[in-house]
Amino acid sequence: MRLSGPCSRASSLSLRATAVRRSSPTHLVVPRRNLAVEVSTLDGELRPRIVTDSVPGPKGREASAAIGRFQDPRAHVLVCDYTKSKGNYLVDVDGNTYLDLYAQIASIPIGYNHPRLLELAKSDLYGTLAMNRPSLGVFPPAEWKELVEDAFLSVAPTGMDQVFTAMCGSCANETAFKAAFMSYPARQAGAKASELSFSPEELSSCMRNQSPGSPDMSILSFTSAFHGRLFGSLSATRSKPIHKVGIPAFDWPAVEWPEVKYPFDQYQKENQAAEAKTLEEVERVIKANKHTKPVAAVIIEPIASEGGDHHASANFFRGLRDLTLKEGVAFIVDEVQTGVGPTGTFWASDKWELDTPPDFLTFSKKMQAAGFFHNTDTRPPQAYRNFNTWMGDPIRALQAAEQIRVINDPDNSLVHKASTVGDRLYTELDFMSGGGGKGKGKILNLRGKGQGTFIAWDMPSPEKRDAFLIKMRQNGVNMAGCGDAAVRLRPMLVFEHKHAEIMLETAQQVLAEI
Amino acid sequence: MRLSGPCSRASSLSLRATAVRRSSPTHLVVPRRNLAVEVSTLDGELRPRIVTDSVPGPKGREASAAIGRFQDPRAHVLVCDYTKSKGNYLVDVDGNTYLDLYAQIASIPIGYNHPRLLELAKSDLYGTLAMNRPSLGVFPPAEWKELVEDAFLSVAPTGMDQVFTAMCGSCANETAFKAAFMSYPARQAGAKASELSFSPEELSSCMRNQSPGSPDMSILSFTSAFHGRLFGSLSATRSKPIHKVGIPAFDWPAVEWPEVKYPFDQYQKENQAAEAKTLEEVERVIKANKHTKPVAAVIIEPIASEGGDHHASANFFRGLRDLTLKEGVAFIVDEVQTGVGPTGTFWASDKWELDTPPDFLTFSKKMQAAGFFHNTDTRPPQAYRNFNTWMGDPIRALQAAEQIRVINDPDNSLVHKASTVGDRLYTELDFMSGGGGKGKGKILNLRGKGQGTFIAWDMPSPEKRDAFLIKMRQNGVNMAGCGDAAVRLRPMLVFEHKHAEIMLETAQQVLAEI
């Protein structure tokens, strides 16, 4: 049967790649049209194919142990052959081929070894910017303006026209926190930031990490949130004890994520009440702390991903935006995991149709470049305050720009594809969970309707969930969990109906076994 | 005269580059010998050459303003043409050519557009790892073991055999802090970390950012230290108010950097006393906080760079290592700026000849890859505790490996070169500061003897220092300051006597004018 079928004609992609028209490698501006590499043939005829008795196989176990001599190998799942991986398929060092619905923790947007990206890597400009990494804040390259326009401004959320670039998702959130703290005094005073200056006491006390120079302010986040793992971002993260235990944290407040029920639209009244309760609590915490430990910003994910794929309505997020405006508190939307199309809109927060954009929208993962969008009112009043050596990485901006061209090319329309593929996938899973397959009693709290392929469900226990994931992998489908007992789908934007069918068929088989 | 001479035969490098033997692009292991591109011809016949009336010129000002529409441009110094930059020479968009002694805030090791690196960028493996960025902690590539060996273990400090990879200098220090906090309980108990487990109270309280799960522990740093700008690293940074003001910080202790005098070896007795006083204070602070807010680690730079290039003796650092061992506190050496050769040894701390290696040695900048060295005793007792999506970047490891091959090639011996070039440069500057040139009364507190090209001096005032740097740039030499009124030299490892002569001659001229 399919799962053990031969891996034929795997070379079709490389032939296609050679045939793709080459853009001039020394120019940034490449034609915006006719960029499509037909998505349905991206992974050629690859299929899930497990050739070893166990997963990982002997070569994978050996490679992992070898790495383990100098780095912690306990989180290893597979040691991979990225040269052989293609499109939706990940190949390991034993030659096993997996349909990949995890995509490097949701960070590969347009498939492995996309020919457009491999071509970009060979361009002279890519090589120059890779091997002469500039300090972008001090000595930016001539190409930076056009690069930022192509990579970031071309997909800026409505009403946002500034972008701060950084190195990773945690860095993106922490530099947004810094910008929120820096702009808080002006926001509260209704003044321009540049009109405020520092007292001698502020300038001297900050050198001792003491108030007022190091102000006792906070970031408000939500239970189950994941915003990163460095000291500021980890203080806002509330996903799992293993992420936090033993590490000092700022005494910042958290409010319960709305206790909604699924299917979301079948519990409208209850969910509205739960969301209203959360908004009230946010307002209460902001007001209670205003004169002791002011909340400078509220940060939230559109879908609390790592913490278990918890949802809330667009109405809730609009309420949160209104509340933060009323209280003079910055609103930070963390789109590190939801951004770049998987929910069926480029940014998940596009669906909220906010009247006033967020103060900050952070990104990383699928963008491959990290940072945040904002507006000039949150540009720090003084230079060098939100600053570091590299201020991002121009080659990751080059990559983001090329990815965006591929995603938005009308011949691909990959964001729309995520929407239609996700809708059908959700319907199938809903059918299975209701007894139309082997999912009854095993696929619980299905969620992500209307959110593209950003779909999740609970299983009856963490053990059952883990067993499900392991067996899926043994059958050639790589997936991951989140929260306590949830399965999350995080395929790439090149994931199609045919791939969804393989996943569903394999899941039927595995669900029957556990 | 030279500073306005023609820029002839700039193309000699590209001819050489083509002639360099190509290694097989699909194999990681390249021959370790005969890699040298003769360093003295790296930048061909380039010379400082200013062709515009002002620096930056009109194109540079326009380019900066264009970037300024979407990013803060106030820290811009030059908008650069990295395609034309070569070796020690940085070229801006107006066609001005600068001898570069700043090197992207001390982060370019072997010169702009080194042909070996440009060749690496075109290899298939580089392209594959660039465009399929793996989650290294979960799905490492087949090549990772060899890459880590080549890029990191080949230059591991004596007695250290583990490496944790990260994205930037701040991330490197913060993940080292996390590892220090995680290993502190075992270190204090004299137990193996794996023998300790968490109480239910710890697991629940950490989710509220409260003790005991989020323990009230600290990192001890020194005044004038710079360890980064994210929330944990910024709490240990004590360089300048503009870096810290307005941002919440952990209430962590700082101890005065030893108040040494320069020339360092002329004040042996006074400097020993100053260092002894600092060591006593470190011991006092560790003991005083032990039962309230324990110091989990002491972090220090071998030379406090951003804060003003403050030095201390090898004896002081050996004393600090002994003290941290005695108190069961981790010792973190921050080599983000000093590492990779500029001080005349690969790691500046190599000169200390410690009996017991540091617990953590952090790196970034010139390595181009970031992270820290450590040993298995500081591997977190549980998986997923010091973890993130990318866990570093394999293409920066590829780059580090190639750089190290070039640096250590016996035909180059670039670390030794930094030592000999630096010794002569120091002697010349010492002569100038003593009245043998125009430096008397202007080159003060010269420091960095025996520290390669890692040299600095004070000027009579911040204004004089700034005027000096601006005039140097107007005359084609790009340099930078640190601390309040210091000039710091941070040339690349391919900086030679002939480049030092250009800098010295230009400095003579500029010093006479200010």
JSON list of N, CA and C in Angstrom, two decimals, chain A residues 180-235:
[
{"chain": "A", "resi": 180, "resn": "ALA", "atom": "N", "xyz": [7.66, 49.50, 23.68]},
{"chain": "A", "resi": 180, "resn": "ALA", "atom": "CA", "xyz": [6.43, 49.81, 24.44]},
{"chain": "A", "resi": 180, "resn": "ALA", "atom": "C", "xyz": [6.77, 50.54, 25.74]},
{"chain": "A", "resi": 181, "resn": "PHE", "atom": "N", "xyz": [7.80, 50.08, 26.42]},
{"chain": "A", "resi": 181, "resn": "PHE", "atom": "CA", "xyz": [8.20, 50.76, 27.66]},
{"chain": "A", "resi": 181, "resn": "PHE", "atom": "C", "xyz": [8.68, 52.18, 27.37]},
{"chain": "A", "resi": 182, "resn": "MET", "atom": "N", "xyz": [9.45, 52.33, 26.29]},
{"chain": "A", "resi": 182, "resn": "MET", "atom": "CA", "xyz": [10.00, 53.65, 25.96]},
{"chain": "A", "resi": 182, "resn": "MET", "atom": "C", "xyz": [8.90, 54.65, 25.58]},
{"chain": "A", "resi": 183, "resn": "SER", "atom": "N", "xyz": [7.85, 54.15, 24.96]},
{"chain": "A", "resi": 183, "resn": "SER", "atom": "CA", "xyz": [6.79, 55.06, 24.51]},
{"chain": "A", "resi": 183, "resn": "SER", "atom": "C", "xyz": [5.68, 55.23, 25.53]},
{"chain": "A", "resi": 184, "resn": "TYR", "atom": "N", "xyz": [5.73, 54.47, 26.62]},
{"chain": "A", "resi": 184, "resn": "TYR", "atom": "CA", "xyz": [4.65, 54.53, 27.61]},
{"chain": "A", "resi": 184, "resn": "TYR", "atom": "C", "xyz": [4.49, 55.91, 28.26]},
{"chain": "A", "resi": 185, "resn": "PRO", "atom": "N", "xyz": [5.57, 56.56, 28.70]},
{"chain": "A", "resi": 185, "resn": "PRO", "atom": "CA", "xyz": [5.38, 57.87, 29.33]},
{"chain": "A", "resi": 185, "resn": "PRO", "atom": "C", "xyz": [4.68, 58.87, 28.41]},
{"chain": "A", "resi": 186, "resn": "ALA", "atom": "N", "xyz": [5.10, 58.92, 27.15]},
{"chain": "A", "resi": 186, "resn": "ALA", "atom": "CA", "xyz": [4.46, 59.85, 26.22]},
{"chain": "A", "resi": 186, "resn": "ALA", "atom": "C", "xyz": [3.01, 59.47, 25.97]},
{"chain": "A", "resi": 187, "resn": "ARG", "atom": "N", "xyz": [2.75, 58.16, 25.84]},
{"chain": "A", "resi": 187, "resn": "ARG", "atom": "CA", "xyz": [1.39, 57.70, 25.58]},
{"chain": "A", "resi": 187, "resn": "ARG", "atom": "C", "xyz": [0.46, 58.11, 26.74]},
{"chain": "A", "resi": 188, "resn": "GLN", "atom": "N", "xyz": [0.97, 57.98, 27.94]},
{"chain": "A", "resi": 188, "resn": "GLN", "atom": "CA", "xyz": [0.16, 58.34, 29.11]},
{"chain": "A", "resi": 188, "resn": "GLN", "atom": "C", "xyz": [-0.02, 59.86, 29.22]},
{"chain": "A", "resi": 189, "resn": "ALA", "atom": "N", "xyz": [1.01, 60.61, 28.82]},
{"chain": "A", "resi": 189, "resn": "ALA", "atom": "CA", "xyz": [0.94, 62.06, 28.96]},
{"chain": "A", "resi": 189, "resn": "ALA", "atom": "C", "xyz": [0.23, 62.71, 27.77]},
{"chain": "A", "resi": 190, "resn": "GLY", "atom": "N", "xyz": [-0.08, 61.90, 26.76]},
{"chain": "A", "resi": 190, "resn": "GLY", "atom": "CA", "xyz": [-0.66, 62.47, 25.56]},
{"chain": "A", "resi": 190, "resn": "GLY", "atom": "C", "xyz": [0.30, 63.42, 24.86]},
{"chain": "A", "resi": 191, "resn": "ALA", "atom": "N", "xyz": [1.58, 63.19, 25.07]},
{"chain": "A", "resi": 191, "resn": "ALA", "atom": "CA", "xyz": [2.60, 64.08, 24.51]},
{"chain": "A", "resi": 191, "resn": "ALA", "atom": "C", "xyz": [3.37, 63.36, 23.41]},
{"chain": "A", "resi": 192, "resn": "LYS", "atom": "N", "xyz": [4.13, 64.13, 22.65]},
{"chain": "A", "resi": 192, "resn": "LYS", "atom": "CA", "xyz": [5.06, 63.50, 21.73]},
{"chain": "A", "resi": 192, "resn": "LYS", "atom": "C", "xyz": [6.24, 62.98, 22.55]},
{"chain": "A", "resi": 193, "resn": "ALA", "atom": "N", "xyz": [6.69, 61.80, 22.20]},
{"chain": "A", "resi": 193, "resn": "ALA", "atom": "CA", "xyz": [7.79, 61.20, 22.97]},
{"chain": "A", "resi": 193, "resn": "ALA", "atom": "C", "xyz": [9.00, 62.13, 23.01]},
{"chain": "A", "resi": 194, "resn": "SER", "atom": "N", "xyz": [9.24, 62.82, 21.89]},
{"chain": "A", "resi": 194, "resn": "SER", "atom": "CA", "xyz": [10.44, 63.65, 21.81]},
{"chain": "A", "resi": 194, "resn": "SER", "atom": "C", "xyz": [10.37, 64.85, 22.75]},
{"chain": "A", "resi": 195, "resn": "GLU", "atom": "N", "xyz": [9.18, 65.13, 23.28]},
{"chain": "A", "resi": 195, "resn": "GLU", "atom": "CA", "xyz": [9.06, 66.26, 24.19]},
{"chain": "A", "resi": 195, "resn": "GLU", "atom": "C", "xyz": [9.49, 65.90, 25.61]},
{"chain": "A", "resi": 196, "resn": "LEU", "atom": "N", "xyz": [9.63, 64.61, 25.88]},
{"chain": "A", "resi": 196, "resn": "LEU", "atom": "CA", "xyz": [9.98, 64.18, 27.23]},
{"chain": "A", "resi": 196, "resn": "LEU", "atom": "C", "xyz": [11.48, 63.94, 27.33]},
{"chain": "A", "resi": 197, "resn": "SER", "atom": "N", "xyz": [12.06, 64.28, 28.45]},
{"chain": "A", "resi": 197, "resn": "SER", "atom": "CA", "xyz": [13.48, 63.99, 28.65]},
{"chain": "A", "resi": 197, "resn": "SER", "atom": "C", "xyz": [13.66, 63.34, 30.01]},
{"chain": "A", "resi": 198, "resn": "PHE", "atom": "N", "xyz": [14.89, 62.93, 30.31]},
{"chain": "A", "resi": 198, "resn": "PHE", "atom": "CA", "xyz": [15.15, 62.19, 31.54]},
{"chain": "A", "resi": 198, "resn": "PHE", "atom": "C", "xyz": [15.70, 63.09, 32.62]},
{"chain": "A", "resi": 199, "resn": "SER", "atom": "N", "xyz": [15.35, 62.79, 33.84]},
{"chain": "A", "resi": 199, "resn": "SER", "atom": "CA", "xyz": [15.90, 63.52, 34.99]},
{"chain": "A", "resi": 199, "resn": "SER", "atom": "C", "xyz": [17.27, 62.94, 35.33]},
{"chain": "A", "resi": 200, "resn": "PRO", "atom": "N", "xyz": [18.12, 63.72, 35.98]},
{"chain": "A", "resi": 200, "resn": "PRO", "atom": "CA", "xyz": [19.41, 63.18, 36.43]},
{"chain": "A", "resi": 200, "resn": "PRO", "atom": "C", "xyz": [19.22, 61.94, 37.30]},
{"chain": "A", "resi": 201, "resn": "GLU", "atom": "N", "xyz": [18.16, 61.94, 38.11]},
{"chain": "A", "resi": 201, "resn": "GLU", "atom": "CA", "xyz": [17.91, 60.78, 38.97]},
{"chain": "A", "resi": 201, "resn": "GLU", "atom": "C", "xyz": [17.60, 59.53, 38.14]},
{"chain": "A", "resi": 202, "resn": "GLU", "atom": "N", "xyz": [16.83, 59.71, 37.05]},
{"chain": "A", "resi": 202, "resn": "GLU", "atom": "CA", "xyz": [16.56, 58.57, 36.19]},
{"chain": "A", "resi": 202, "resn": "GLU", "atom": "C", "xyz": [17.85, 58.05, 35.56]},
{"chain": "A", "resi": 203, "resn": "LEU", "atom": "N", "xyz": [18.69, 58.96, 35.10]},
{"chain": "A", "resi": 203, "resn": "LEU", "atom": "CA", "xyz": [19.91, 58.55, 34.42]},
{"chain": "A", "resi": 203, "resn": "LEU", "atom": "C", "xyz": [20.90, 57.86, 35.37]},
{"chain": "A", "resi": 204, "resn": "SER", "atom": "N", "xyz": [20.90, 58.27, 36.63]},
{"chain": "A", "resi": 204, "resn": "SER", "atom": "CA", "xyz": [21.84, 57.61, 37.57]},
{"chain": "A", "resi": 204, "resn": "SER", "atom": "C", "xyz": [21.24, 56.33, 38.14]},
{"chain": "A", "resi": 205, "resn": "SER", "atom": "N", "xyz": [19.95, 56.33, 38.45]},
{"chain": "A", "resi": 205, "resn": "SER", "atom": "CA", "xyz": [19.35, 55.13, 39.08]},
{"chain": "A", "resi": 205, "resn": "SER", "atom": "C", "xyz": [19.31, 53.95, 38.10]},
{"chain": "A", "resi": 206, "resn": "CYS", "atom": "N", "xyz": [19.16, 54.21, 36.80]},
{"chain": "A", "resi": 206, "resn": "CYS", "atom": "CA", "xyz": [19.10, 53.09, 35.85]},
{"chain": "A", "resi": 206, "resn": "CYS", "atom": "C", "xyz": [20.40, 52.31, 35.84]},
{"chain": "A", "resi": 207, "resn": "MET", "atom": "N", "xyz": [21.52, 52.99, 36.18]},
{"chain": "A", "resi": 207, "resn": "MET", "atom": "CA", "xyz": [22.81, 52.30, 36.19]},
{"chain": "A", "resi": 207, "resn": "MET", "atom": "C", "xyz": [22.92, 51.33, 37.38]},
{"chain": "A", "resi": 208, "resn": "ARG", "atom": "N", "xyz": [22.00, 51.51, 38.33]},
{"chain": "A", "resi": 208, "resn": "ARG", "atom": "CA", "xyz": [21.93, 50.56, 39.47]},
{"chain": "A", "resi": 208, "resn": "ARG", "atom": "C", "xyz": [20.72, 49.64, 39.35]},
{"chain": "A", "resi": 209, "resn": "ASN", "atom": "N", "xyz": [20.07, 49.64, 38.19]},
{"chain": "A", "resi": 209, "resn": "ASN", "atom": "CA", "xyz": [18.85, 48.83, 37.96]},
{"chain": "A", "resi": 209, "resn": "ASN", "atom": "C", "xyz": [17.73, 49.21, 38.92]},
{"chain": "A", "resi": 210, "resn": "GLN", "atom": "N", "xyz": [17.71, 50.47, 39.35]},
{"chain": "A", "resi": 210, "resn": "GLN", "atom": "CA", "xyz": [16.71, 50.89, 40.34]},
{"chain": "A", "resi": 210, "resn": "GLN", "atom": "C", "xyz": [15.74, 51.90, 39.73]},
{"chain": "A", "resi": 211, "resn": "SER", "atom": "N", "xyz": [14.54, 51.94, 40.29]},
{"chain": "A", "resi": 211, "resn": "SER", "atom": "CA", "xyz": [13.55, 52.95, 39.92]},
{"chain": "A", "resi": 211, "resn": "SER", "atom": "C", "xyz": [14.07, 54.32, 40.37]},
{"chain": "A", "resi": 212, "resn": "PRO", "atom": "N", "xyz": [13.76, 55.42, 39.70]},
{"chain": "A", "resi": 212, "resn": "PRO", "atom": "CA", "xyz": [12.85, 55.54, 38.55]},
{"chain": "A", "resi": 212, "resn": "PRO", "atom": "C", "xyz": [13.50, 55.26, 37.20]},
{"chain": "A", "resi": 213, "resn": "GLY", "atom": "N", "xyz": [14.85, 55.18, 37.13]},
{"chain": "A", "resi": 213, "resn": "GLY", "atom": "CA", "xyz": [15.50, 54.97, 35.83]},
{"chain": "A", "resi": 213, "resn": "GLY", "atom": "C", "xyz": [15.16, 53.62, 35.22]},
{"chain": "A", "resi": 214, "resn": "SER", "atom": "N", "xyz": [15.14, 52.58, 36.08]},
{"chain": "A", "resi": 214, "resn": "SER", "atom": "CA", "xyz": [14.67, 51.26, 35.66]},
{"chain": "A", "resi": 214, "resn": "SER", "atom": "C", "xyz": [13.27, 51.11, 36.24]},
{"chain": "A", "resi": 215, "resn": "PRO", "atom": "N", "xyz": [12.26, 51.54, 35.52]},
{"chain": "A", "resi": 215, "resn": "PRO", "atom": "CA", "xyz": [10.92, 51.67, 36.10]},
{"chain": "A", "resi": 215, "resn": "PRO", "atom": "C", "xyz": [10.28, 50.31, 36.38]},
{"chain": "A", "resi": 216, "resn": "ASP", "atom": "N", "xyz": [9.48, 50.27, 37.41]},
{"chain": "A", "resi": 216, "resn": "ASP", "atom": "CA", "xyz": [8.79, 49.04, 37.76]},
{"chain": "A", "resi": 216, "resn": "ASP", "atom": "C", "xyz": [7.49, 48.96, 36.93]},
{"chain": "A", "resi": 217, "resn": "MET", "atom": "N", "xyz": [7.66, 48.68, 35.65]},
{"chain": "A", "resi": 217, "resn": "MET", "atom": "CA", "xyz": [6.51, 48.55, 34.76]},
{"chain": "A", "resi": 217, "resn": "MET", "atom": "C", "xyz": [6.39, 47.09, 34.32]},
{"chain": "A", "resi": 218, "resn": "SER", "atom": "N", "xyz": [5.30, 46.77, 33.64]},
{"chain": "A", "resi": 218, "resn": "SER", "atom": "CA", "xyz": [5.05, 45.37, 33.31]},
{"chain": "A", "resi": 218, "resn": "SER", "atom": "C", "xyz": [4.42, 45.19, 31.94]},
{"chain": "A", "resi": 219, "resn": "ILE", "atom": "N", "xyz": [4.45, 43.95, 31.48]},
{"chain": "A", "resi": 219, "resn": "ILE", "atom": "CA", "xyz": [3.75, 43.50, 30.28]},
{"chain": "A", "resi": 219, "resn": "ILE", "atom": "C", "xyz": [2.68, 42.52, 30.73]},
{"chain": "A", "resi": 220, "resn": "LEU", "atom": "N", "xyz": [1.46, 42.73, 30.32]},
{"chain": "A", "resi": 220, "resn": "LEU", "atom": "CA", "xyz": [0.37, 41.81, 30.66]},
{"chain": "A", "resi": 220, "resn": "LEU", "atom": "C", "xyz": [0.21, 40.78, 29.56]},
{"chain": "A", "resi": 221, "resn": "SER", "atom": "N", "xyz": [0.21, 39.51, 29.94]},
{"chain": "A", "resi": 221, "resn": "SER", "atom": "CA", "xyz": [-0.02, 38.44, 28.96]},
{"chain": "A", "resi": 221, "resn": "SER", "atom": "C", "xyz": [-1.14, 37.53, 29.46]},
{"chain": "A", "resi": 222, "resn": "PHE", "atom": "N", "xyz": [-1.37, 36.45, 28.74]},
{"chain": "A", "resi": 222, "resn": "PHE", "atom": "CA", "xyz": [-2.50, 35.58, 29.06]},
{"chain": "A", "resi": 222, "resn": "PHE", "atom": "C", "xyz": [-2.02, 34.17, 29.39]},
{"chain": "A", "resi": 223, "resn": "THR", "atom": "N", "xyz": [-2.76, 33.49, 30.22]},
{"chain": "A", "resi": 223, "resn": "THR", "atom": "CA", "xyz": [-2.40, 32.10, 30.53]},
{"chain": "A", "resi": 223, "resn": "THR", "atom": "C", "xyz": [-2.36, 31.30, 29.24]},
{"chain": "A", "resi": 224, "resn": "SER", "atom": "N", "xyz": [-1.45, 30.37, 29.19]},
{"chain": "A", "resi": 224, "resn": "SER", "atom": "CA", "xyz": [-1.15, 29.50, 28.04]},
{"chain": "A", "resi": 224, "resn": "SER", "atom": "C", "xyz": [-0.40, 30.22, 26.92]},
{"chain": "A", "resi": 225, "resn": "ALA", "atom": "N", "xyz": [-0.10, 31.51, 27.12]},
{"chain": "A", "resi": 225, "resn": "ALA", "atom": "CA", "xyz": [0.65, 32.25, 26.10]},
{"chain": "A", "resi": 225, "resn": "ALA", "atom": "C", "xyz": [2.08, 31.72, 25.94]},
{"chain": "A", "resi": 226, "resn": "PHE", "atom": "N", "xyz": [2.59, 31.80, 24.71]},
{"chain": "A", "resi": 226, "resn": "PHE", "atom": "CA", "xyz": [4.01, 31.57, 24.49]},
{"chain": "A", "resi": 226, "resn": "PHE", "atom": "C", "xyz": [4.55, 32.75, 23.69]},
{"chain": "A", "resi": 227, "resn": "HIS", "atom": "N", "xyz": [5.52, 33.48, 24.29]},
{"chain": "A", "resi": 227, "resn": "HIS", "atom": "CA", "xyz": [6.10, 34.64, 23.61]},
{"chain": "A", "resi": 227, "resn": "HIS", "atom": "C", "xyz": [7.62, 34.55, 23.51]},
{"chain": "A", "resi": 228, "resn": "GLY", "atom": "N", "xyz": [8.20, 33.43, 23.89]},
{"chain": "A", "resi": 228, "resn": "GLY", "atom": "CA", "xyz": [9.64, 33.29, 23.77]},
{"chain": "A", "resi": 228, "resn": "GLY", "atom": "C", "xyz": [10.25, 32.84, 25.08]},
{"chain": "A", "resi": 229, "resn": "ARG", "atom": "N", "xyz": [11.60, 32.71, 25.07]},
{"chain": "A", "resi": 229, "resn": "ARG", "atom": "CA", "xyz": [12.27, 32.06, 26.17]},
{"chain": "A", "resi": 229, "resn": "ARG", "atom": "C", "xyz": [13.44, 32.84, 26.74]},
{"chain": "A", "resi": 230, "resn": "LEU", "atom": "N", "xyz": [13.66, 34.07, 26.26]},
{"chain": "A", "resi": 230, "resn": "LEU", "atom": "CA", "xyz": [14.67, 34.90, 26.91]},
{"chain": "A", "resi": 230, "resn": "LEU", "atom": "C", "xyz": [14.00, 35.57, 28.13]},
{"chain": "A", "resi": 231, "resn": "PHE", "atom": "N", "xyz": [14.72, 36.39, 28.88]},
{"chain": "A", "resi": 231, "resn": "PHE", "atom": "CA", "xyz": [14.20, 36.75, 30.21]},
{"chain": "A", "resi": 231, "resn": "PHE", "atom": "C", "xyz": [12.95, 37.63, 30.18]},
{"chain": "A", "resi": 232, "resn": "GLY", "atom": "N", "xyz": [12.85, 38.54, 29.21]},
{"chain": "A", "resi": 232, "resn": "GLY", "atom": "CA", "xyz": [11.64, 39.35, 29.12]},
{"chain": "A", "resi": 232, "resn": "GLY", "atom": "C", "xyz": [10.50, 38.54, 28.52]},
{"chain": "A", "resi": 233, "resn": "SER", "atom": "N", "xyz": [10.77, 37.90, 27.40]},
{"chain": "A", "resi": 233, "resn": "SER", "atom": "CA", "xyz": [9.72, 37.14, 26.72]},
{"chain": "A", "resi": 233, "resn": "SER", "atom": "C", "xyz": [9.26, 35.97, 27.58]},
{"chain": "A", "resi": 234, "resn": "LEU", "atom": "N", "xyz": [10.19, 35.32, 28.29]},
{"chain": "A", "resi": 234, "resn": "LEU", "atom": "CA", "xyz": [9.81, 34.20, 29.15]},
{"chain": "A", "resi": 234, "resn": "LEU", "atom": "C", "xyz": [8.93, 34.66, 30.31]},
{"chain": "A", "resi": 235, "resn": "SER", "atom": "N", "xyz": [9.12, 35.92, 30.74]},
{"chain": "A", "resi": 235, "resn": "SER", "atom": "CA", "xyz": [8.28, 36.46, 31.82]},
{"chain": "A", "resi": 235, "resn": "SER", "atom": "C", "xyz": [6.84, 36.64, 31.34]}
]
